[in-house]
Structures are given as C-alpha cells and as structure tokens.
Amino acid sequence: MDNGKIYIVSPSGAVDPEYVAGAKAVLEQWGYKVYVAPHACGKRGRFSASDDERISDLQSAIDAPGRGIILCSRGGYGLSRIIDKIDFSPLKSPDSYKLIVGFSDITAIHNAVSNLGLRSLHASMTKNIATEPESSAVKALKEALEGKPLKYRFQTTPFNRQGSVKGRLMGGNLSILYALRGTPYDLNYDGAILFIEDIGERLYHVDRMMQNLRLGGVFEKIAGLVVGQFTDCDADDSFNGGAYGIICEAVKDYDFPVAMNFSAGHIGECNMPLLMGANYKLNVSELSQIVTLDQTAD
C-alpha cells in the first residue's frame, strides 16, 4: 500500500510529544521510515500550531514525492479552520497516493478524500500506538497498513435491524459529519454504508444531529448503518435506550440494515480500523446472532 514512509502530522489539537516519539519508535520497529512534521509536537492554545503552520505541515506531507502513509497524531479540534486550504489532489496520482490515518476530528479529511474517490483509514493514532502497541486495535492497524483486507464479526444487539447489503463505507465522527453538512466537504451518501461514532455529547445533541441527517435525506440514500461507540454521552431519562435508542428511533422508518456496538471510536485499545472509501459487505443476521462487516474486492 505504500513505499515504507510514514509522515506524522498534527493538523488539529496539540499532542503530548511523548506519544509522537513512542509511536515513531513502534512504527520504526514495524519497518517504516518515519518523518515527523516540523510543528507536529507544538502547542498554540488548543492547537498544535497556527493555522498556516498546520496547513504547511499537512500539505508538505501530501506533496512529498512517492507513495506513503500520513498518520495524524491526534484529533481534538482544528481541521474545520483549514480543510478548505488543503489541496488533496496530488493524492489522486497513483505514484503520489498516501493513505491518511486518524479518527475523531480527522473525519474532515476522510470526507475530503472520499469526495475525490480515494480511501483513508479510520484508526488509532499516536497515543494508542505508543502506549498500547500490543492491543487488538494497534495490531489490526499494522495489518491494515500492510494492505490486508479488514473483516469483522461481532454480536448483535436488541437495537440491530437485520439485512445484507454491499456499499462504499464512509463516515466517522457524527459531530464532524454534522458540522460539515451543507459544505463542499459533505458526503455523497448514495448507496453508502454509513459509519458513525462520537464522544462526550449530551443525548439531545445526538438526537439533534440524527434529526439533521433524517431531515436532510441522508437516510433515504444510504444502504446500511454501522454504529460504533458513543463514549461518555450523558445519561438523560427523557431518552430511552441512550444514544443507541436515539439512533434507532431516528431510522425507524427506513428498511436498511443497522448494526450497533461496533468496536470503533473513542475506546482506546478496541478502536478497530476501517478503510473508508472501500467496498464492504454488511450482514446483520438474526438467526446467527452475529454481524459481519467484511471489506470486499472492488
């Protein structure tokens, strides 16, 4: 999938430099040549650097000769300030393609490259690579970077809805998807399998975002829905079933399959990678009590 080069950048929040150093050491043990961007370990308020410096670091990694991987050090907040200043078009050349890796605020990049018909990896970043290198998520990340197809089996939940579909996987952090609605970085949801996750949201915020997708016609377009972890979302007795109950109610009038409780999101060692933009088959079977989400051949 790459030529052995990994560029670590910090396009959003400030990161602990020890996580960057630790991740670099792990990635070098895997056999990669790792380059750390000039401002990757900086701090300017809540950001890693100024807008211009973060733009420069990310653009330089994109423009670097040859193929490779761009690992975002962390999420947080910041990409919405600069996403329109980044030229992702060099990645369209097969000789210059680089797989961009990250999650949370990095969803903005997943959207941008998805709209170019390219793939990106929703997966662990430097903290988990540095502190949990033997976790299932980081081991799966290693396999994904090596180009191995991602295949998952997980238990059904009472909120699931059975069915079997194929589609292009897209999505990520629900708050970022919501923030980018109506912008050039919104997604084309036609026939997609949509993945969503979030952290630290009040339940009525989750409901508001889901209603936005419903009112905007997203649920009329998608082929299936995979719901990851909604971590540290406040309990609220006015919503039955928590975040999953809210999501279930928002999609009740549609017939696509729904798979809840997938192991991805803000959950550390269990944040399993997903290749956004790749074709997947989602099968939610009532009889076997098992859900399968398998990356398929294009």
PDB file of C-alpha atoms in Angstrom:
ATOM      1  CA  MET A   1       0.000   0.000   0.000  1.00  0.00           C
ATOM      2  CA  ASP A   2       2.972   2.343   0.449  1.00  0.00           C
ATOM      3  CA  ASN A   3       6.708   2.681  -0.040  1.00  0.00           C
ATOM      4  CA  GLY A   4       7.632   2.376   3.630  1.00  0.00           C
ATOM      5  CA  LYS A   5       7.378   6.061   4.548  1.00  0.00           C
ATOM      6  CA  ILE A   6       5.139   7.453   7.283  1.00  0.00           C
ATOM      7  CA  TYR A   7       4.662  11.182   7.851  1.00  0.00           C
ATOM      8  CA  ILE A   8       3.360  12.173  11.297  1.00  0.00           C
ATOM      9  CA  VAL A   9       1.411  15.436  11.257  1.00  0.00           C
ATOM     10  CA  SER A  10      -0.783  17.268  13.785  1.00  0.00           C
ATOM     11  CA  PRO A  11      -3.493  19.050  11.773  1.00  0.00           C
ATOM     12  CA  SER A  12      -5.813  19.510  14.768  1.00  0.00           C
ATOM     13  CA  GLY A  13      -5.141  19.603  18.504  1.00  0.00           C
ATOM     14  CA  ALA A  14      -1.874  19.718  20.403  1.00  0.00           C
ATOM     15  CA  VAL A  15      -0.444  16.303  21.271  1.00  0.00           C
ATOM     16  CA  ASP A  16       1.894  15.081  24.008  1.00  0.00           C
ATOM     17  CA  PRO A  17       5.316  14.846  22.293  1.00  0.00           C
ATOM     18  CA  GLU A  18       5.957  11.584  24.156  1.00  0.00           C
ATOM     19  CA  TYR A  19       3.115   9.965  22.230  1.00  0.00           C
ATOM     20  CA  VAL A  20       4.664  11.051  18.940  1.00  0.00           C
ATOM     21  CA  ALA A  21       8.085   9.754  19.961  1.00  0.00           C
ATOM     22  CA  GLY A  22       6.613   6.483  21.210  1.00  0.00           C
ATOM     23  CA  ALA A  23       4.560   5.949  18.068  1.00  0.00           C
ATOM     24  CA  LYS A  24       7.586   6.730  15.905  1.00  0.00           C
ATOM     25  CA  ALA A  25       9.574   4.052  17.722  1.00  0.00           C
ATOM     26  CA  VAL A  26       6.810   1.448  17.251  1.00  0.00           C
ATOM     27  CA  LEU A  27       6.364   2.285  13.570  1.00  0.00           C
ATOM     28  CA  GLU A  28      10.119   2.046  13.007  1.00  0.00           C
ATOM     29  CA  GLN A  29      10.051  -1.384  14.627  1.00  0.00           C
ATOM     30  CA  TRP A  30       7.427  -2.301  12.037  1.00  0.00           C
ATOM     31  CA  GLY A  31       9.941  -1.364   9.353  1.00  0.00           C
ATOM     32  CA  TYR A  32       8.757   2.103   8.341  1.00  0.00           C
ATOM     33  CA  LYS A  33      10.879   5.179   7.828  1.00  0.00           C
ATOM     34  CA  VAL A  34       9.125   7.839   9.914  1.00  0.00           C
ATOM     35  CA  TYR A  35       9.220  11.600   9.361  1.00  0.00           C
ATOM     36  CA  VAL A  36       7.785  13.960  11.997  1.00  0.00           C
ATOM     37  CA  ALA A  37       6.433  17.257  10.659  1.00  0.00           C
ATOM     38  CA  PRO A  38       8.118  20.438  11.960  1.00  0.00           C
ATOM     39  CA  HIS A  39       5.108  21.556  14.021  1.00  0.00           C
ATOM     40  CA  ALA A  40       3.725  18.137  14.957  1.00  0.00           C
ATOM     41  CA  CYS A  41       4.745  18.459  18.608  1.00  0.00           C
ATOM     42  CA  GLY A  42       3.994  22.144  19.033  1.00  0.00           C
ATOM     43  CA  LYS A  43       1.318  23.886  21.053  1.00  0.00           C
ATOM     44  CA  ARG A  44      -0.576  27.072  20.287  1.00  0.00           C
ATOM     45  CA  GLY A  45      -3.601  27.296  22.543  1.00  0.00           C
ATOM     46  CA  ARG A  46      -5.668  24.175  21.922  1.00  0.00           C
ATOM     47  CA  PHE A  47      -3.989  23.645  18.536  1.00  0.00           C
ATOM     48  CA  SER A  48      -0.643  22.092  17.649  1.00  0.00           C
ATOM     49  CA  ALA A  49       0.386  25.226  15.759  1.00  0.00           C
ATOM     50  CA  SER A  50      -1.019  28.216  13.895  1.00  0.00           C
ATOM     51  CA  ASP A  51      -3.417  27.598  11.027  1.00  0.00           C
ATOM     52  CA  ASP A  52      -0.724  28.412   8.472  1.00  0.00           C
ATOM     53  CA  GLU A  53       1.791  26.088  10.136  1.00  0.00           C
ATOM     54  CA  ARG A  54      -0.661  23.221  10.277  1.00  0.00           C
ATOM     55  CA  ILE A  55      -1.589  23.781   6.646  1.00  0.00           C
ATOM     56  CA  SER A  56       2.095  23.770   5.695  1.00  0.00           C
ATOM     57  CA  ASP A  57       2.834  20.524   7.548  1.00  0.00           C
ATOM     58  CA  LEU A  58      -0.110  18.625   6.084  1.00  0.00           C
ATOM     59  CA  GLN A  59       0.387  19.984   2.571  1.00  0.00           C
ATOM     60  CA  SER A  60       4.087  19.148   2.652  1.00  0.00           C
ATOM     61  CA  ALA A  61       3.288  15.553   3.592  1.00  0.00           C
ATOM     62  CA  ILE A  62       0.720  15.313   0.801  1.00  0.00           C
ATOM     63  CA  ASP A  63       3.156  16.808  -1.716  1.00  0.00           C
ATOM     64  CA  ALA A  64       6.144  14.687  -0.690  1.00  0.00           C
ATOM     65  CA  PRO A  65       7.445  12.556  -3.575  1.00  0.00           C
ATOM     66  CA  GLY A  66       6.245   8.988  -3.839  1.00  0.00           C
ATOM     67  CA  ARG A  67       3.660   6.921  -2.045  1.00  0.00           C
ATOM     68  CA  GLY A  68       3.364   6.637   1.715  1.00  0.00           C
ATOM     69  CA  ILE A  69       1.205   6.996   4.797  1.00  0.00           C
ATOM     70  CA  ILE A  70       0.182  10.165   6.642  1.00  0.00           C
ATOM     71  CA  LEU A  71      -0.533   9.485  10.312  1.00  0.00           C
ATOM     72  CA  CYS A  72      -2.411  12.208  12.158  1.00  0.00           C
ATOM     73  CA  SER A  73      -1.105  12.415  15.701  1.00  0.00           C
ATOM     74  CA  ARG A  74      -4.493  13.119  17.326  1.00  0.00           C
ATOM     75  CA  GLY A  75      -7.922  14.615  16.732  1.00  0.00           C
ATOM     76  CA  GLY A  76      -9.367  17.227  19.039  1.00  0.00           C
ATOM     77  CA  TYR A  77     -10.409  20.271  17.052  1.00  0.00           C
ATOM     78  CA  GLY A  78      -8.968  22.397  14.299  1.00  0.00           C
ATOM     79  CA  LEU A  79      -9.427  20.941  10.825  1.00  0.00           C
ATOM     80  CA  SER A  80     -12.605  22.867  10.047  1.00  0.00           C
ATOM     81  CA  ARG A  81     -10.466  26.032  10.194  1.00  0.00           C
ATOM     82  CA  ILE A  82      -8.083  24.836   7.467  1.00  0.00           C
ATOM     83  CA  ILE A  83      -9.674  21.991   5.471  1.00  0.00           C
ATOM     84  CA  ASP A  84     -10.520  24.324   2.562  1.00  0.00           C
ATOM     85  CA  LYS A  85      -6.895  25.453   2.361  1.00  0.00           C
ATOM     86  CA  ILE A  86      -5.523  21.949   1.736  1.00  0.00           C
ATOM     87  CA  ASP A  87      -5.003  20.642  -1.797  1.00  0.00           C
ATOM     88  CA  PHE A  88      -5.615  16.904  -1.672  1.00  0.00           C
ATOM     89  CA  SER A  89      -5.488  16.489  -5.458  1.00  0.00           C
ATOM     90  CA  PRO A  90      -1.864  15.212  -5.556  1.00  0.00           C
ATOM     91  CA  LEU A  91      -3.127  12.071  -3.813  1.00  0.00           C
ATOM     92  CA  LYS A  92      -5.124  11.216  -6.942  1.00  0.00           C
ATOM     93  CA  SER A  93      -1.908  10.262  -8.734  1.00  0.00           C
ATOM     94  CA  PRO A  94      -1.138   6.553  -8.130  1.00  0.00           C
ATOM     95  CA  ASP A  95       2.545   7.434  -7.810  1.00  0.00           C
ATOM     96  CA  SER A  96       1.860  10.044  -5.098  1.00  0.00           C
ATOM     97  CA  TYR A  97      -1.022   8.451  -3.195  1.00  0.00           C
ATOM     98  CA  LYS A  98      -0.710   8.442   0.579  1.00  0.00           C
ATOM     99  CA  LEU A  99      -3.079   6.721   2.959  1.00  0.00           C
ATOM    100  CA  ILE A 100      -4.241   9.206   5.606  1.00  0.00           C
ATOM    101  CA  VAL A 101      -4.835   7.671   9.043  1.00  0.00           C
ATOM    102  CA  GLY A 102      -6.781   9.020  12.016  1.00  0.00           C
ATOM    103  CA  PHE A 103     -10.220   9.474  13.547  1.00  0.00           C
ATOM    104  CA  SER A 104     -12.345  11.963  15.509  1.00  0.00           C
ATOM    105  CA  ASP A 105     -11.622  15.455  14.075  1.00  0.00           C
ATOM    106  CA  ILE A 106      -9.754  13.705  11.238  1.00  0.00           C
ATOM    107  CA  THR A 107     -13.212  12.813   9.881  1.00  0.00           C
ATOM    108  CA  ALA A 108     -12.974  16.101   7.972  1.00  0.00           C
ATOM    109  CA  ILE A 109     -10.066  14.640   5.997  1.00  0.00           C
ATOM    110  CA  HIS A 110     -11.920  11.355   5.467  1.00  0.00           C
ATOM    111  CA  ASN A 111     -14.737  13.377   3.906  1.00  0.00           C
ATOM    112  CA  ALA A 112     -12.392  15.413   1.719  1.00  0.00           C
ATOM    113  CA  VAL A 113     -10.564  12.428   0.254  1.00  0.00           C
ATOM    114  CA  SER A 114     -13.780  10.414  -0.064  1.00  0.00           C
ATOM    115  CA  ASN A 115     -15.130  13.149  -2.324  1.00  0.00           C
ATOM    116  CA  LEU A 116     -12.079  12.575  -4.535  1.00  0.00           C
ATOM    117  CA  GLY A 117     -12.885   8.865  -4.748  1.00  0.00           C
ATOM    118  CA  LEU A 118      -9.918   7.961  -2.533  1.00  0.00           C
ATOM    119  CA  ARG A 119      -9.541   5.809   0.558  1.00  0.00           C
ATOM    120  CA  SER A 120      -8.414   6.714   4.056  1.00  0.00           C
ATOM    121  CA  LEU A 121      -8.120   4.790   7.300  1.00  0.00           C
ATOM    122  CA  HIS A 122     -10.283   5.470  10.357  1.00  0.00           C
ATOM    123  CA  ALA A 123      -7.961   4.076  13.019  1.00  0.00           C
ATOM    124  CA  SER A 124      -5.813   4.574  16.112  1.00  0.00           C
ATOM    125  CA  MET A 125      -3.354   7.473  16.334  1.00  0.00           C
ATOM    126  CA  THR A 126      -0.124   8.126  18.202  1.00  0.00           C
ATOM    127  CA  LYS A 127      -1.344   7.764  21.797  1.00  0.00           C
ATOM    128  CA  ASN A 128      -2.653   4.246  21.313  1.00  0.00           C
ATOM    129  CA  ILE A 129       0.230   3.188  19.088  1.00  0.00           C
ATOM    130  CA  ALA A 130       2.722   4.407  21.707  1.00  0.00           C
ATOM    131  CA  THR A 131       1.004   3.141  24.853  1.00  0.00           C
ATOM    132  CA  GLU A 132      -0.839   0.026  23.639  1.00  0.00           C
ATOM    133  CA  PRO A 133       1.267  -1.452  20.814  1.00  0.00           C
ATOM    134  CA  GLU A 134       0.076  -4.992  21.576  1.00  0.00           C
ATOM    135  CA  SER A 135      -3.628  -4.114  21.677  1.00  0.00           C
ATOM    136  CA  SER A 136      -6.024  -5.656  19.190  1.00  0.00           C
ATOM    137  CA  ALA A 137      -6.635  -2.265  17.579  1.00  0.00           C
ATOM    138  CA  VAL A 138      -2.961  -1.462  17.000  1.00  0.00           C
ATOM    139  CA  LYS A 139      -2.232  -4.973  15.724  1.00  0.00           C
ATOM    140  CA  ALA A 140      -5.144  -4.580  13.304  1.00  0.00           C
ATOM    141  CA  LEU A 141      -3.787  -1.172  12.277  1.00  0.00           C
ATOM    142  CA  LYS A 142      -0.472  -2.810  11.383  1.00  0.00           C
ATOM    143  CA  GLU A 143      -2.291  -5.320   9.176  1.00  0.00           C
ATOM    144  CA  ALA A 144      -4.367  -2.594   7.548  1.00  0.00           C
ATOM    145  CA  LEU A 145      -1.239  -0.590   6.698  1.00  0.00           C
ATOM    146  CA  GLU A 146       0.124  -3.729   5.061  1.00  0.00           C
ATOM    147  CA  GLY A 147      -2.932  -3.810   2.807  1.00  0.00           C
ATOM    148  CA  LYS A 148      -4.665  -6.800   4.383  1.00  0.00           C
ATOM    149  CA  PRO A 149      -8.481  -6.724   3.994  1.00  0.00           C
ATOM    150  CA  LEU A 150     -10.444  -5.933   7.140  1.00  0.00           C
ATOM    151  CA  LYS A 151     -13.056  -8.465   8.218  1.00  0.00           C
ATOM    152  CA  TYR A 152     -15.063  -8.322  11.454  1.00  0.00           C
ATOM    153  CA  ARG A 153     -17.522 -10.454  13.413  1.00  0.00           C
ATOM    154  CA  PHE A 154     -19.432  -9.072  16.374  1.00  0.00           C
ATOM    155  CA  GLN A 155     -22.542  -9.792  18.411  1.00  0.00           C
ATOM    156  CA  THR A 156     -25.959  -8.424  17.562  1.00  0.00           C
ATOM    157  CA  THR A 157     -27.799  -6.076  19.922  1.00  0.00           C
ATOM    158  CA  PRO A 158     -31.540  -5.538  20.535  1.00  0.00           C
ATOM    159  CA  PHE A 159     -31.252  -2.306  18.523  1.00  0.00           C
ATOM    160  CA  ASN A 160     -29.985  -4.025  15.381  1.00  0.00           C
ATOM    161  CA  ARG A 161     -32.044  -4.479  12.218  1.00  0.00           C
ATOM    162  CA  GLN A 162     -31.261  -7.426  10.020  1.00  0.00           C
ATOM    163  CA  GLY A 163     -30.385  -7.369   6.364  1.00  0.00           C
ATOM    164  CA  SER A 164     -27.484  -7.790   3.968  1.00  0.00           C
ATOM    165  CA  VAL A 165     -26.056  -5.050   1.746  1.00  0.00           C
ATOM    166  CA  LYS A 166     -22.920  -4.016  -0.079  1.00  0.00           C
ATOM    167  CA  GLY A 167     -21.707  -0.445  -0.313  1.00  0.00           C
ATOM    168  CA  ARG A 168     -18.870   2.014  -0.044  1.00  0.00           C
ATOM    169  CA  LEU A 169     -18.010   2.672   3.606  1.00  0.00           C
ATOM    170  CA  MET A 170     -17.906   6.309   4.688  1.00  0.00           C
ATOM    171  CA  GLY A 171     -18.448   8.474   7.745  1.00  0.00           C
ATOM    172  CA  GLY A 172     -16.705   8.814  11.096  1.00  0.00           C
ATOM    173  CA  ASN A 173     -17.351  11.190  13.971  1.00  0.00           C
ATOM    174  CA  LEU A 174     -21.011  12.228  13.982  1.00  0.00           C
ATOM    175  CA  SER A 175     -20.322  15.764  15.275  1.00  0.00           C
ATOM    176  CA  ILE A 176     -17.896  16.415  12.411  1.00  0.00           C
ATOM    177  CA  LEU A 177     -20.249  14.952   9.808  1.00  0.00           C
ATOM    178  CA  TYR A 178     -22.957  17.240  11.207  1.00  0.00           C
ATOM    179  CA  ALA A 179     -20.647  20.277  11.186  1.00  0.00           C
ATOM    180  CA  LEU A 180     -19.764  19.701   7.524  1.00  0.00           C
ATOM    181  CA  ARG A 181     -23.349  19.347   6.303  1.00  0.00           C
ATOM    182  CA  GLY A 182     -24.098  21.848   3.536  1.00  0.00           C
ATOM    183  CA  THR A 183     -20.418  22.484   2.823  1.00  0.00           C
ATOM    184  CA  PRO A 184     -18.225  21.197  -0.029  1.00  0.00           C
ATOM    185  CA  TYR A 185     -16.976  18.593   2.474  1.00  0.00           C
ATOM    186  CA  ASP A 186     -20.361  16.980   2.983  1.00  0.00           C
ATOM    187  CA  LEU A 187     -20.581  13.426   1.646  1.00  0.00           C
ATOM    188  CA  ASN A 188     -22.403  11.827  -1.258  1.00  0.00           C
ATOM    189  CA  TYR A 189     -24.346   9.216   0.675  1.00  0.00           C
ATOM    190  CA  ASP A 190     -25.906   7.425  -2.290  1.00  0.00           C
ATOM    191  CA  GLY A 191     -25.673   3.671  -1.706  1.00  0.00           C
ATOM    192  CA  ALA A 192     -23.172   4.073   1.132  1.00  0.00           C
ATOM    193  CA  ILE A 193     -22.723   2.082   4.304  1.00  0.00           C
ATOM    194  CA  LEU A 194     -22.525   4.888   6.861  1.00  0.00           C
ATOM    195  CA  PHE A 195     -20.394   4.555   9.996  1.00  0.00           C
ATOM    196  CA  ILE A 196     -20.852   6.909  12.965  1.00  0.00           C
ATOM    197  CA  GLU A 197     -19.343   7.321  16.448  1.00  0.00           C
ATOM    198  CA  ASP A 198     -18.944  10.109  18.995  1.00  0.00           C
ATOM    199  CA  ILE A 199     -17.754  11.117  22.449  1.00  0.00           C
ATOM    200  CA  GLY A 200     -18.845  13.444  25.219  1.00  0.00           C
ATOM    201  CA  GLU A 201     -22.122  14.586  23.654  1.00  0.00           C
ATOM    202  CA  ARG A 202     -25.333  15.320  25.519  1.00  0.00           C
ATOM    203  CA  LEU A 203     -28.042  12.953  24.344  1.00  0.00           C
ATOM    204  CA  TYR A 204     -30.211  15.731  22.984  1.00  0.00           C
ATOM    205  CA  HIS A 205     -27.206  16.809  20.885  1.00  0.00           C
ATOM    206  CA  VAL A 206     -27.054  13.275  19.462  1.00  0.00           C
ATOM    207  CA  ASP A 207     -30.775  13.473  18.702  1.00  0.00           C
ATOM    208  CA  ARG A 208     -30.352  16.877  17.028  1.00  0.00           C
ATOM    209  CA  MET A 209     -27.589  15.546  14.781  1.00  0.00           C
ATOM    210  CA  MET A 210     -29.531  12.421  13.849  1.00  0.00           C
ATOM    211  CA  GLN A 211     -32.592  14.517  13.033  1.00  0.00           C
ATOM    212  CA  ASN A 212     -30.409  16.685  10.807  1.00  0.00           C
ATOM    213  CA  LEU A 213     -29.395  13.597   8.822  1.00  0.00           C
ATOM    214  CA  ARG A 214     -33.023  12.491   8.646  1.00  0.00           C
ATOM    215  CA  LEU A 215     -34.356  15.896   7.560  1.00  0.00           C
ATOM    216  CA  GLY A 216     -31.514  16.221   5.056  1.00  0.00           C
ATOM    217  CA  GLY A 217     -32.482  12.997   3.304  1.00  0.00           C
ATOM    218  CA  VAL A 218     -29.364  11.041   4.241  1.00  0.00           C
ATOM    219  CA  PHE A 219     -31.322   8.009   5.435  1.00  0.00           C
ATOM    220  CA  GLU A 220     -33.186   7.864   2.135  1.00  0.00           C
ATOM    221  CA  LYS A 221     -29.846   7.382   0.364  1.00  0.00           C
ATOM    222  CA  ILE A 222     -27.700   5.036   2.455  1.00  0.00           C
ATOM    223  CA  ALA A 223     -27.665   1.253   2.064  1.00  0.00           C
ATOM    224  CA  GLY A 224     -26.749   0.434   5.666  1.00  0.00           C
ATOM    225  CA  LEU A 225     -25.718   1.904   9.016  1.00  0.00           C
ATOM    226  CA  VAL A 226     -22.885   0.797  11.323  1.00  0.00           C
ATOM    227  CA  VAL A 227     -22.851   2.457  14.743  1.00  0.00           C
ATOM    228  CA  GLY A 228     -19.645   2.474  16.755  1.00  0.00           C
ATOM    229  CA  GLN A 229     -19.135   3.605  20.332  1.00  0.00           C
ATOM    230  CA  PHE A 230     -20.822   6.674  21.798  1.00  0.00           C
ATOM    231  CA  THR A 231     -18.432   7.185  24.691  1.00  0.00           C
ATOM    232  CA  ASP A 232     -19.197   9.318  27.762  1.00  0.00           C
ATOM    233  CA  CYS A 233     -22.506  10.553  26.397  1.00  0.00           C
ATOM    234  CA  ASP A 234     -24.532  11.919  29.322  1.00  0.00           C
ATOM    235  CA  ALA A 235     -27.434   9.876  30.636  1.00  0.00           C
ATOM    236  CA  ASP A 236     -30.814  11.524  30.155  1.00  0.00           C
ATOM    237  CA  ASP A 237     -34.040   9.912  31.359  1.00  0.00           C
ATOM    238  CA  SER A 238     -36.007  11.702  28.653  1.00  0.00           C
ATOM    239  CA  PHE A 239     -34.404   9.446  26.018  1.00  0.00           C
ATOM    240  CA  ASN A 240     -34.980   5.718  26.284  1.00  0.00           C
ATOM    241  CA  GLY A 241     -32.068   3.498  25.371  1.00  0.00           C
ATOM    242  CA  GLY A 242     -29.386   6.172  25.428  1.00  0.00           C
ATOM    243  CA  ALA A 243     -27.559   7.092  22.218  1.00  0.00           C
ATOM    244  CA  TYR A 244     -28.395   3.784  20.551  1.00  0.00           C
ATOM    245  CA  GLY A 245     -32.077   4.268  21.323  1.00  0.00           C
ATOM    246  CA  ILE A 246     -31.974   7.741  19.798  1.00  0.00           C
ATOM    247  CA  ILE A 247     -30.303   6.428  16.642  1.00  0.00           C
ATOM    248  CA  CYS A 248     -32.737   3.535  16.400  1.00  0.00           C
ATOM    249  CA  GLU A 249     -35.715   5.888  16.625  1.00  0.00           C
ATOM    250  CA  ALA A 250     -34.270   8.262  14.010  1.00  0.00           C
ATOM    251  CA  VAL A 251     -34.007   5.469  11.416  1.00  0.00           C
ATOM    252  CA  LYS A 252     -37.173   3.551  12.318  1.00  0.00           C
ATOM    253  CA  ASP A 253     -38.987   4.485   9.098  1.00  0.00           C
ATOM    254  CA  TYR A 254     -36.252   3.080   6.841  1.00  0.00           C
ATOM    255  CA  ASP A 255     -35.501  -0.518   5.963  1.00  0.00           C
ATOM    256  CA  PHE A 256     -31.708  -0.643   5.645  1.00  0.00           C
ATOM    257  CA  PRO A 257     -29.767  -2.968   7.994  1.00  0.00           C
ATOM    258  CA  VAL A 258     -28.449  -1.428  11.201  1.00  0.00           C
ATOM    259  CA  ALA A 259     -25.501  -2.780  13.208  1.00  0.00           C
ATOM    260  CA  MET A 260     -24.934  -1.241  16.630  1.00  0.00           C
ATOM    261  CA  ASN A 261     -21.995  -1.546  19.035  1.00  0.00           C
ATOM    262  CA  PHE A 262     -19.198  -1.948  16.508  1.00  0.00           C
ATOM    263  CA  SER A 263     -15.809  -1.701  18.203  1.00  0.00           C
ATOM    264  CA  ALA A 264     -14.583   1.615  16.819  1.00  0.00           C
ATOM    265  CA  GLY A 265     -14.460   5.141  18.151  1.00  0.00           C
ATOM    266  CA  HIS A 266     -13.034   6.747  21.262  1.00  0.00           C
ATOM    267  CA  ILE A 267     -12.317   3.454  23.017  1.00  0.00           C
ATOM    268  CA  GLY A 268      -8.541   3.142  23.053  1.00  0.00           C
ATOM    269  CA  GLU A 269      -7.293  -0.382  22.604  1.00  0.00           C
ATOM    270  CA  CYS A 270     -10.540  -1.534  20.948  1.00  0.00           C
ATOM    271  CA  ASN A 271     -10.719   1.126  18.216  1.00  0.00           C
ATOM    272  CA  MET A 272     -10.639  -1.236  15.251  1.00  0.00           C
ATOM    273  CA  PRO A 273      -9.589   0.207  11.881  1.00  0.00           C
ATOM    274  CA  LEU A 274     -11.986   0.790   8.995  1.00  0.00           C
ATOM    275  CA  LEU A 275     -10.896   1.560   5.438  1.00  0.00           C
ATOM    276  CA  MET A 276     -13.116   4.453   4.444  1.00  0.00           C
ATOM    277  CA  GLY A 277     -13.962   4.562   0.761  1.00  0.00           C
ATOM    278  CA  ALA A 278     -13.539   0.801   0.339  1.00  0.00           C
ATOM    279  CA  ASN A 279     -16.373  -1.553  -0.548  1.00  0.00           C
ATOM    280  CA  TYR A 280     -17.803  -3.585   2.322  1.00  0.00           C
ATOM    281  CA  LYS A 281     -20.497  -6.169   2.806  1.00  0.00           C
ATOM    282  CA  LEU A 282     -22.643  -5.746   5.919  1.00  0.00           C
ATOM    283  CA  ASN A 283     -24.677  -8.738   7.058  1.00  0.00           C
ATOM    284  CA  VAL A 284     -26.898  -8.494  10.130  1.00  0.00           C
ATOM    285  CA  SER A 285     -28.300 -11.954  10.749  1.00  0.00           C
ATOM    286  CA  GLU A 286     -30.981 -12.610  13.342  1.00  0.00           C
ATOM    287  CA  LEU A 287     -30.511 -16.373  13.225  1.00  0.00           C
ATOM    288  CA  SER A 288     -26.786 -16.492  13.989  1.00  0.00           C
ATOM    289  CA  GLN A 289     -26.760 -13.541  16.402  1.00  0.00           C
ATOM    290  CA  ILE A 290     -23.599 -12.450  14.594  1.00  0.00           C
ATOM    291  CA  VAL A 291     -22.952  -9.362  12.481  1.00  0.00           C
ATOM    292  CA  THR A 292     -20.292  -9.451   9.767  1.00  0.00           C
ATOM    293  CA  LEU A 293     -18.628  -6.402   8.221  1.00  0.00           C
ATOM    294  CA  ASP A 294     -16.193  -7.508   5.544  1.00  0.00           C
ATOM    295  CA  GLN A 295     -14.065  -5.460   3.201  1.00  0.00           C
ATOM    296  CA  THR A 296     -14.684  -6.847  -0.295  1.00  0.00           C
ATOM    297  CA  ALA A 297     -12.779  -6.823  -3.552  1.00  0.00           C
ATOM    298  CA  ASP A 298     -13.574  -3.851  -5.786  1.00  0.00           C
TER     299      ASP A 298
END
